[in-house]
């Protein structure tokens, strides 16, 4: 039995992945699934587990580089309405895993709930943010999470309480297959003040990263107490390139993909930056960007 037998209504074969990532590079997915309910998702996950077919979850593709050869197995997309709900009640905001982080932030601000507004300008989904404990100078997403509902690799749904969750710099203990929902515990605040804070933060964030029309990725984790971008700049690598991939001249932590770039160009540039920074400054950089 093929992995998509009986699932043809929500599974596509050979779907291009490039348009679904910020770098817009790389080959197709063997299977791309957009389940329309948690039950459909569970059936597919169970089948993949039984047949030992690799399975991964795609968020907004803002932290992914897809290889030129594409990806074997099943990629799950959480774009269906059942993975897109956001509700606020009391000082809590619940957001499904496929919800854009920006939507969760604006919903919290409208509801007069403070905390998430410091994350404004970080692209991606709620699931992607929890997976990597995304954040910045104003703090990370993890401390606001009081509960997360996940689906395991065997298709079971489980709820993890705050006590079971551990967040560290760009890491979380949420290593189950799918983050289905997050509940954030926030602090009541004045929506107008929150909106002002969010707008200010947005301007600061936008000024330090590539323009919105540019195809880009934030490649590196900051080594403890240092800025990866500043180290790359110090190593003289701002504007360095490999084929159609270039280290951003605005913020050296980003790589840009120009017309004609391939995924291999980006991977070669990453290796060039890694080896030059190690050679010239003695610092081993670690990637934040995931390569599929
Ligand atoms: C312009 C730009 C600015 C950025 N600024 C920041 C920043 O300030 N701070 C920061 O931390 N990061 C930043 N990033 C990186 C990126 O936005 C974050 O890592 C983001 O949280 C990724 O979310 P995503 O939905 O796009 O995940 P994807 O890129 O689609 O996936 C990344 C990983 O998350 C997993 N994942 C996604 N959704 C789920 C889910 N529902 N369940 C389980 N796993 C899931 C995927 O399987 C994959 O392993 C930036 C990126 C860009 C392009």
Coordinates of N, CA, C and O in Angstrom, one line a residue, residues 11-156:
X11 N -3.3 14.6 0.4 CA -1.8 14.4 0.2 C -1.5 14.6 -1.2 O -2.2 14.0 -2.1
X12 N -0.5 15.4 -1.5 CA 0.0 15.7 -2.9 C 1.3 15.1 -3.1 O 2.2 15.1 -2.2
X13 N 1.6 14.5 -4.2 CA 2.9 13.9 -4.5 C 3.8 14.9 -5.2 O 3.3 15.6 -6.1
X14 N 5.0 15.0 -4.9 CA 6.0 15.8 -5.6 C 5.7 17.3 -5.6 O 6.1 18.0 -6.5
X15 N 5.1 17.8 -4.5 CA 4.8 19.2 -4.4 C 6.1 20.0 -4.2 O 6.9 19.7 -3.4
X16 N 6.2 21.2 -4.9 CA 7.4 22.0 -4.7 C 7.4 22.6 -3.3 O 6.4 23.0 -2.8
X17 N 8.6 22.6 -2.7 CA 8.7 23.2 -1.3 C 9.2 24.6 -1.3 O 9.0 25.4 -0.4
X18 N 10.0 24.9 -2.4 CA 10.7 26.2 -2.5 C 9.7 27.4 -2.2 O 10.0 28.3 -1.4
X19 N 8.5 27.4 -2.8 CA 7.6 28.6 -2.5 C 7.1 28.6 -1.1 O 6.5 29.6 -0.7
X20 N 7.4 27.6 -0.3 CA 6.9 27.6 1.0 C 8.0 27.9 2.0 O 7.8 27.7 3.2
X21 N 9.2 28.3 1.5 CA 10.2 28.7 2.5 C 10.7 30.2 2.1 O 10.5 30.6 1.0
X22 N 11.3 30.8 3.1 CA 11.7 32.2 2.9 C 12.9 32.3 2.0 O 13.0 33.4 1.3
X23 N 13.7 31.3 1.9 CA 14.8 31.3 0.9 C 14.3 31.0 -0.5 O 15.0 31.2 -1.5
X24 N 13.2 30.3 -0.6 CA 12.6 29.9 -1.9 C 13.6 29.1 -2.7 O 13.7 29.3 -3.9
X25 N 14.2 28.1 -2.0 CA 15.2 27.2 -2.7 C 14.8 25.8 -2.4 O 14.1 25.5 -1.5
X26 N 15.4 24.9 -3.3 CA 15.3 23.5 -3.0 C 14.3 22.7 -3.8 O 13.4 23.4 -4.5
X27 N 14.3 21.4 -3.7 CA 13.5 20.6 -4.5 C 12.1 20.2 -3.9 O 11.8 20.8 -2.9
X28 N 11.4 19.3 -4.5 CA 10.1 19.0 -4.0 C 10.0 18.0 -2.8 O 11.0 17.5 -2.4
X29 N 8.8 17.9 -2.3 CA 8.6 16.9 -1.2 C 8.0 15.7 -1.9 O 7.1 15.8 -2.7
X30 N 8.5 14.5 -1.4 CA 7.9 13.3 -2.0 C 6.4 13.3 -1.8 O 5.6 13.0 -2.7
X31 N 6.0 13.6 -0.6 CA 4.5 13.7 -0.3 C 4.3 15.0 0.6 O 5.1 15.2 1.5
X32 N 3.3 15.8 0.2 CA 3.0 17.0 1.1 C 1.6 16.8 1.5 O 0.7 16.7 0.7
X33 N 1.4 16.8 2.9 CA 0.0 16.5 3.4 C -0.5 17.8 4.1 O 0.2 18.4 4.9
X34 N -1.8 18.1 3.8 CA -2.5 19.2 4.5 C -3.7 18.6 5.1 O -4.8 18.8 4.6
X35 N -3.6 17.9 6.2 CA -4.7 17.3 6.9 C -5.8 18.3 7.3 O -5.4 19.4 7.6
X36 N -7.1 17.9 7.2 CA -8.1 18.9 7.5 C -8.7 18.7 8.9 O -9.6 19.3 9.3
X37 N -8.1 17.7 9.7 CA -8.6 17.5 11.1 C -7.4 16.8 11.8 O -6.5 16.2 11.2
X38 N -7.5 16.9 13.1 CA -6.5 16.2 14.0 C -6.6 14.7 13.8 O -5.5 14.0 13.7
X39 N -7.8 14.2 13.5 CA -7.9 12.7 13.3 C -7.2 12.3 12.0 O -6.5 11.3 12.0
X40 N -7.4 13.1 10.9 CA -6.7 12.7 9.7 C -5.2 12.8 9.9 O -4.4 11.9 9.4
X41 N -4.7 13.8 10.6 CA -3.3 13.9 10.9 C -2.8 12.7 11.7 O -1.8 12.1 11.3
X42 N -3.6 12.3 12.7 CA -3.2 11.1 13.5 C -3.1 9.8 12.7 O -2.2 9.0 12.8
X43 N -4.1 9.6 11.8 CA -4.1 8.4 10.9 C -2.8 8.4 10.0 O -2.2 7.4 9.9
X44 N -2.5 9.6 9.5 CA -1.3 9.6 8.6 C 0.0 9.4 9.4 O 0.9 8.6 9.0
X45 N 0.0 10.0 10.6 CA 1.2 9.8 11.4 C 1.4 8.4 11.8 O 2.5 7.8 11.8
X46 N 0.3 7.7 12.2 CA 0.3 6.3 12.6 C 0.8 5.4 11.4 O 1.6 4.5 11.6
X47 N 0.3 5.7 10.2 CA 0.7 5.0 9.1 C 2.2 5.2 8.8 O 3.0 4.2 8.5
X48 N 2.7 6.4 8.8 CA 4.1 6.7 8.6 C 4.9 5.9 9.6 O 6.0 5.4 9.3
X49 N 4.5 5.9 10.9 CA 5.2 5.2 12.0 C 5.3 3.7 11.7 O 6.4 3.1 11.7
X50 N 4.1 3.1 11.3 CA 4.1 1.7 11.0 C 5.0 1.3 9.8 O 5.6 0.3 9.8
X51 N 5.0 2.2 8.8 CA 5.7 1.9 7.5 C 7.2 2.4 7.6 O 7.9 2.4 6.6
X52 N 7.5 3.1 8.7 CA 8.9 3.7 8.9 C 9.2 4.7 7.8 O 10.3 4.7 7.2
X53 N 8.2 5.5 7.5 CA 8.4 6.6 6.5 C 8.7 7.8 7.2 O 8.0 8.2 8.2
X54 N 9.8 8.6 6.8 CA 10.1 9.8 7.6 C 9.0 10.8 7.4 O 8.4 10.9 6.4
X55 N 8.8 11.6 8.5 CA 7.7 12.6 8.5 C 8.2 13.8 9.2 O 8.9 13.7 10.3
X56 N 7.9 15.0 8.7 CA 8.3 16.3 9.3 C 7.2 17.3 9.2 O 6.3 17.1 8.4
X57 N 7.3 18.3 10.0 CA 6.3 19.4 10.0 C 6.8 20.7 9.5 O 7.9 21.1 9.9
X58 N 6.1 21.3 8.6 CA 6.5 22.6 8.0 C 5.7 23.7 8.7 O 4.5 23.6 8.8
X59 N 6.4 24.7 9.1 CA 5.7 25.9 9.6 C 5.6 26.9 8.4 O 5.2 26.6 7.3
X60 N 6.1 28.1 8.7 CA 6.1 29.1 7.6 C 7.4 29.1 6.8 O 7.6 29.9 5.9
X61 N 8.3 28.1 7.1 CA 9.5 27.9 6.3 C 10.5 29.1 6.5 O 11.3 29.3 5.6
X62 N 10.5 29.8 7.6 CA 11.4 30.9 7.8 C 12.7 30.5 8.4 O 13.6 31.3 8.6
X63 N 12.8 29.2 8.8 CA 14.1 28.7 9.4 C 14.5 27.4 8.7 O 15.1 26.6 9.4
X64 N 14.2 27.3 7.4 CA 14.5 26.1 6.7 C 15.2 26.3 5.4 O 14.9 27.3 4.7
X65 N 16.2 25.5 5.1 CA 16.8 25.4 3.8 C 16.6 24.0 3.3 O 17.0 23.0 3.9
X66 N 15.8 23.9 2.2 CA 15.5 22.6 1.6 C 16.6 22.2 0.6 O 17.0 23.1 -0.2
X67 N 17.1 21.0 0.6 CA 18.2 20.6 -0.3 C 17.7 20.6 -1.8 O 16.5 20.4 -2.0
X68 N 18.6 20.8 -2.7 CA 18.2 20.8 -4.1 C 17.5 19.5 -4.5 O 16.7 19.5 -5.4
X69 N 17.9 18.4 -3.9 CA 17.3 17.1 -4.3 C 15.9 16.9 -3.7 O 15.2 16.0 -4.1
X70 N 15.5 17.8 -2.8 CA 14.1 17.7 -2.2 C 14.2 16.8 -1.0 O 15.2 16.5 -0.5
X71 N 13.0 16.5 -0.5 CA 12.9 15.8 0.8 C 12.1 14.5 0.6 O 11.0 14.5 0.1
X72 N 12.7 13.4 1.1 CA 12.0 12.1 1.0 C 11.0 12.0 2.2 O 11.1 12.6 3.2
X73 N 9.9 11.2 1.9 CA 8.9 11.0 3.0 C 7.8 12.1 2.9 O 7.5 12.7 1.9
X74 N 7.2 12.3 4.1 CA 6.0 13.1 4.2 C 6.3 14.4 4.9 O 6.9 14.4 6.0
X75 N 5.8 15.5 4.3 CA 5.9 16.8 5.0 C 4.4 17.2 5.3 O 3.6 17.1 4.5
X76 N 4.3 17.6 6.6 CA 2.9 18.0 7.0 C 2.8 19.6 7.0 O 3.7 20.2 7.6
X77 N 1.8 20.1 6.4 CA 1.5 21.5 6.4 C 0.2 21.7 7.3 O -0.8 21.0 7.2
X78 N 0.3 22.7 8.2 CA -0.8 22.9 9.1 C -1.7 24.1 8.7 O -2.0 24.9 9.5
X79 N -2.0 24.2 7.4 CA -2.7 25.4 6.9 C -4.2 25.3 7.1 O -4.9 26.3 6.9
X80 N -4.8 24.1 7.4 CA -6.2 23.9 7.5 C -6.8 24.7 8.7 O -6.1 24.9 9.7
X81 N -8.0 25.1 8.6 CA -8.6 26.0 9.7 C -8.5 25.4 11.1 O -8.3 26.1 12.0
X82 N -8.5 24.0 11.2 CA -8.5 23.4 12.5 C -7.1 23.6 13.2 O -7.0 23.4 14.4
X83 N -6.1 24.0 12.4 CA -4.8 24.3 13.0 C -4.5 25.8 13.1 O -3.3 26.2 13.2
X84 N -5.5 26.6 13.0 CA -5.3 28.1 12.8 C -6.1 28.9 13.9 O -6.2 30.1 13.7
X85 N -6.6 28.3 14.9 CA -7.5 29.0 15.9 C -6.7 29.8 16.9 O -5.6 29.4 17.3
X86 N -7.2 31.0 17.3 CA -6.6 31.7 18.4 C -7.8 32.2 19.3 O -8.8 32.7 18.8
X87 N -7.7 32.0 20.6 CA -8.7 32.5 21.5 C -8.1 33.1 22.8 O -7.0 32.6 23.3
X88 N -8.7 34.2 23.3 CA -8.2 34.8 24.5 C -9.3 34.6 25.6 O -10.4 34.8 25.3
X89 N -8.9 34.2 26.8 CA -9.8 34.1 27.9 C -9.1 34.5 29.2 O -8.0 33.8 29.5
X90 N -9.5 35.5 30.0 CA -8.8 35.9 31.2 C -7.4 36.3 30.8 O -7.3 37.1 29.8
X91 N -6.4 35.9 31.5 CA -5.0 36.3 31.1 C -4.3 35.2 30.3 O -3.1 35.2 30.2
X92 N -5.1 34.4 29.6 CA -4.5 33.3 28.8 C -4.9 33.5 27.3 O -6.0 33.9 27.0
X93 N -3.9 33.1 26.5 CA -4.2 33.1 25.0 C -3.8 31.7 24.5 O -2.7 31.3 24.8
X94 N -4.8 31.1 23.8 CA -4.5 29.8 23.2 C -4.3 30.0 21.7 O -5.1 30.7 21.1
X95 N -3.3 29.4 21.1 CA -3.1 29.5 19.7 C -2.6 28.2 19.1 O -1.8 27.5 19.7
X96 N -3.3 27.8 18.0 CA -2.9 26.5 17.4 C -1.6 26.6 16.7 O -1.1 27.7 16.4
X97 N -1.0 25.5 16.5 CA 0.4 25.4 16.0 C 0.7 26.1 14.7 O 1.8 26.6 14.4
X98 N -0.3 26.1 13.8 CA -0.2 26.6 12.5 C -0.4 28.1 12.4 O -0.2 28.8 11.3
X99 N -0.8 28.8 13.5 CA -1.1 30.2 13.5 C 0.2 31.0 13.3 O 1.2 30.7 14.0
X100 N 0.1 32.0 12.4 CA 1.3 32.9 12.3 C 1.6 33.5 13.7 O 0.7 34.0 14.3
X101 N 2.9 33.6 14.0 CA 3.2 34.2 15.3 C 2.7 35.6 15.4 O 2.2 36.1 16.4
X102 N 2.7 36.3 14.2 CA 2.2 37.7 14.2 C 0.8 37.8 14.5 O 0.3 38.8 15.2
X103 N 0.0 36.8 14.2 CA -1.5 36.8 14.5 C -1.6 36.6 16.0 O -2.5 37.3 16.6
X104 N -0.9 35.7 16.5 CA -1.0 35.4 18.0 C -0.6 36.7 18.7 O -1.2 37.1 19.7
X105 N 0.5 37.4 18.3 CA 0.9 38.6 19.0 C -0.2 39.7 18.9 O -0.5 40.3 19.9
X106 N -0.7 39.9 17.6 CA -1.7 41.0 17.5 C -3.0 40.7 18.3 O -3.6 41.6 18.9
X107 N -3.3 39.4 18.4 CA -4.5 39.0 19.2 C -4.3 39.3 20.6 O -5.2 39.7 21.3
X108 N -3.1 39.0 21.1 CA -2.8 39.2 22.5 C -2.8 40.7 22.9 O -3.4 41.2 23.9
X109 N -2.3 41.5 21.9 CA -2.3 43.0 22.1 C -3.7 43.5 22.2 O -4.1 44.3 23.0
X110 N -4.6 43.1 21.2 CA -6.0 43.5 21.2 C -6.7 43.1 22.4 O -7.6 43.8 22.9
X111 N -6.3 41.9 23.0 CA -7.0 41.5 24.2 C -6.4 42.1 25.5 O -6.9 41.8 26.6
X112 N -5.5 43.0 25.3 CA -4.9 43.7 26.5 C -4.0 42.7 27.3 O -4.0 42.8 28.5
X113 N -3.3 41.9 26.6 CA -2.4 40.9 27.3 C -0.9 41.1 26.9 O -0.6 41.0 25.7
X114 N -0.1 41.4 27.9 CA 1.3 41.8 27.6 C 2.2 40.6 27.7 O 2.0 39.6 28.5
X115 N 3.3 40.6 26.9 CA 4.3 39.6 26.9 C 4.8 39.2 25.5 O 6.0 39.4 25.2
X116 N 3.9 38.8 24.7 CA 4.3 38.4 23.3 C 4.7 39.5 22.4 O 5.4 39.3 21.4
X117 N 4.3 40.8 22.7 CA 4.6 41.9 21.8 C 6.1 42.1 21.6 O 6.5 42.6 20.6
X118 N 6.9 41.6 22.5 CA 8.4 41.8 22.3 C 8.9 40.9 21.2 O 10.0 41.1 20.8
X119 N 8.1 40.0 20.8 CA 8.5 39.0 19.7 C 8.1 39.5 18.3 O 8.4 38.8 17.3
X120 N 7.6 40.7 18.2 CA 7.1 41.2 16.9 C 8.2 41.3 15.9 O 9.3 41.6 16.3
X121 N 7.9 40.9 14.7 CA 8.9 40.9 13.6 C 9.6 39.6 13.4 O 10.3 39.4 12.4
X122 N 9.4 38.6 14.3 CA 10.0 37.3 14.1 C 9.0 36.6 13.2 O 7.8 36.4 13.5
X123 N 9.4 36.2 12.0 CA 8.5 35.5 11.1 C 8.2 34.0 11.6 O 8.9 33.6 12.5
X124 N 7.2 33.4 11.0 CA 7.0 32.0 11.4 C 5.7 31.8 12.1 O 4.9 32.7 12.2
X125 N 5.5 30.6 12.5 CA 4.3 30.1 13.2 C 4.5 29.9 14.7 O 5.6 29.9 15.1
X126 N 3.4 29.8 15.4 CA 3.5 29.5 16.8 C 4.2 28.2 17.0 O 5.1 28.1 17.9
X127 N 4.0 27.1 16.2 CA 4.7 25.9 16.3 C 6.2 26.0 16.1 O 7.0 25.5 16.9
X128 N 6.6 26.8 15.1 CA 8.0 27.0 14.8 C 8.6 27.8 15.9 O 9.8 27.5 16.3
X129 N 7.9 28.7 16.5 CA 8.5 29.5 17.6 C 8.7 28.7 18.8 O 9.8 28.8 19.5
X130 N 7.8 27.8 19.2 CA 8.0 27.0 20.4 C 9.1 25.9 20.1 O 9.8 25.7 21.0
X131 N 9.1 25.4 18.9 CA 10.1 24.4 18.6 C 11.5 24.9 18.9 O 12.4 24.2 19.4
X132 N 11.8 26.2 18.5 CA 13.1 26.8 18.6 C 13.3 27.7 19.7 O 14.3 28.4 19.9
X133 N 12.2 27.9 20.5 CA 12.2 28.9 21.6 C 12.7 30.3 21.0 O 13.7 30.9 21.5
X134 N 12.0 30.7 20.0 CA 12.4 31.9 19.2 C 12.3 33.1 20.1 O 11.5 33.2 21.0
X135 N 13.1 34.1 19.8 CA 13.1 35.3 20.6 C 14.2 36.3 20.2 O 14.8 36.2 19.1
X136 N 14.4 37.2 21.1 CA 15.4 38.3 20.7 C 15.8 39.0 22.0 O 15.7 38.5 23.1
X137 N 16.2 40.3 21.8 CA 16.7 41.1 22.9 C 15.7 41.2 24.0 O 15.9 41.3 25.2
X138 N 14.4 41.3 23.6 CA 13.3 41.5 24.5 C 12.9 40.2 25.2 O 12.0 40.3 26.1
X139 N 13.5 39.1 24.9 CA 13.1 37.8 25.6 C 12.7 36.8 24.6 O 12.5 37.1 23.4
X140 N 12.5 35.6 25.1 CA 12.1 34.5 24.2 C 10.6 34.1 24.5 O 10.0 34.5 25.5
X141 N 10.1 33.2 23.6 CA 8.7 32.9 23.7 C 8.4 31.9 24.9 O 7.4 31.9 25.5
X142 N 9.5 31.1 25.2 CA 9.3 30.0 26.2 C 8.7 30.4 27.5 O 7.7 29.7 28.0
X143 N 9.2 31.5 28.2 CA 8.7 31.8 29.5 C 7.2 32.1 29.5 O 6.6 32.1 30.6
X144 N 6.6 32.4 28.4 CA 5.1 32.7 28.4 C 4.3 31.5 28.2 O 3.0 31.6 28.4
X145 N 4.9 30.4 27.9 CA 4.1 29.1 27.6 C 3.7 28.4 28.9 O 4.6 28.1 29.7
X146 N 2.4 28.2 29.2 CA 2.1 27.5 30.4 C 1.6 26.1 30.0 O 1.4 25.2 30.9
X147 N 1.3 25.8 28.8 CA 0.8 24.5 28.4 C 1.0 24.3 26.9 O 0.9 25.3 26.1
X148 N 1.3 23.1 26.5 CA 1.4 22.8 25.0 C 0.8 21.5 24.7 O 1.0 20.5 25.5
X149 N 0.0 21.4 23.7 CA -0.5 20.1 23.2 C 0.2 19.7 22.0 O 0.4 20.5 21.1
X150 N 0.6 18.4 22.1 CA 1.5 17.9 21.0 C 0.9 16.6 20.5 O 0.1 16.0 21.1
X151 N 1.4 16.2 19.3 CA 1.1 14.9 18.8 C 2.5 14.1 18.7 O 3.4 14.6 18.1
X152 N 2.5 12.9 19.3 CA 3.7 12.2 19.3 C 4.0 11.5 17.9 O 3.1 11.5 17.1
X153 N 5.1 10.9 17.8 CA 5.5 10.2 16.5 C 4.6 9.0 16.3 O 4.6 8.4 15.2
X154 N 3.9 8.5 17.3 CA 3.0 7.4 17.1 C 1.5 7.9 17.0 O 0.6 7.1 16.9
X155 N 1.3 9.2 16.9 CA 0.0 9.7 16.6 C -0.9 10.0 17.8 O -2.1 10.2 17.7
X156 N -0.3 9.9 19.0 CA -1.1 10.2 20.2 C -1.0 11.7 20.6 O 0.0 12.3 20.4

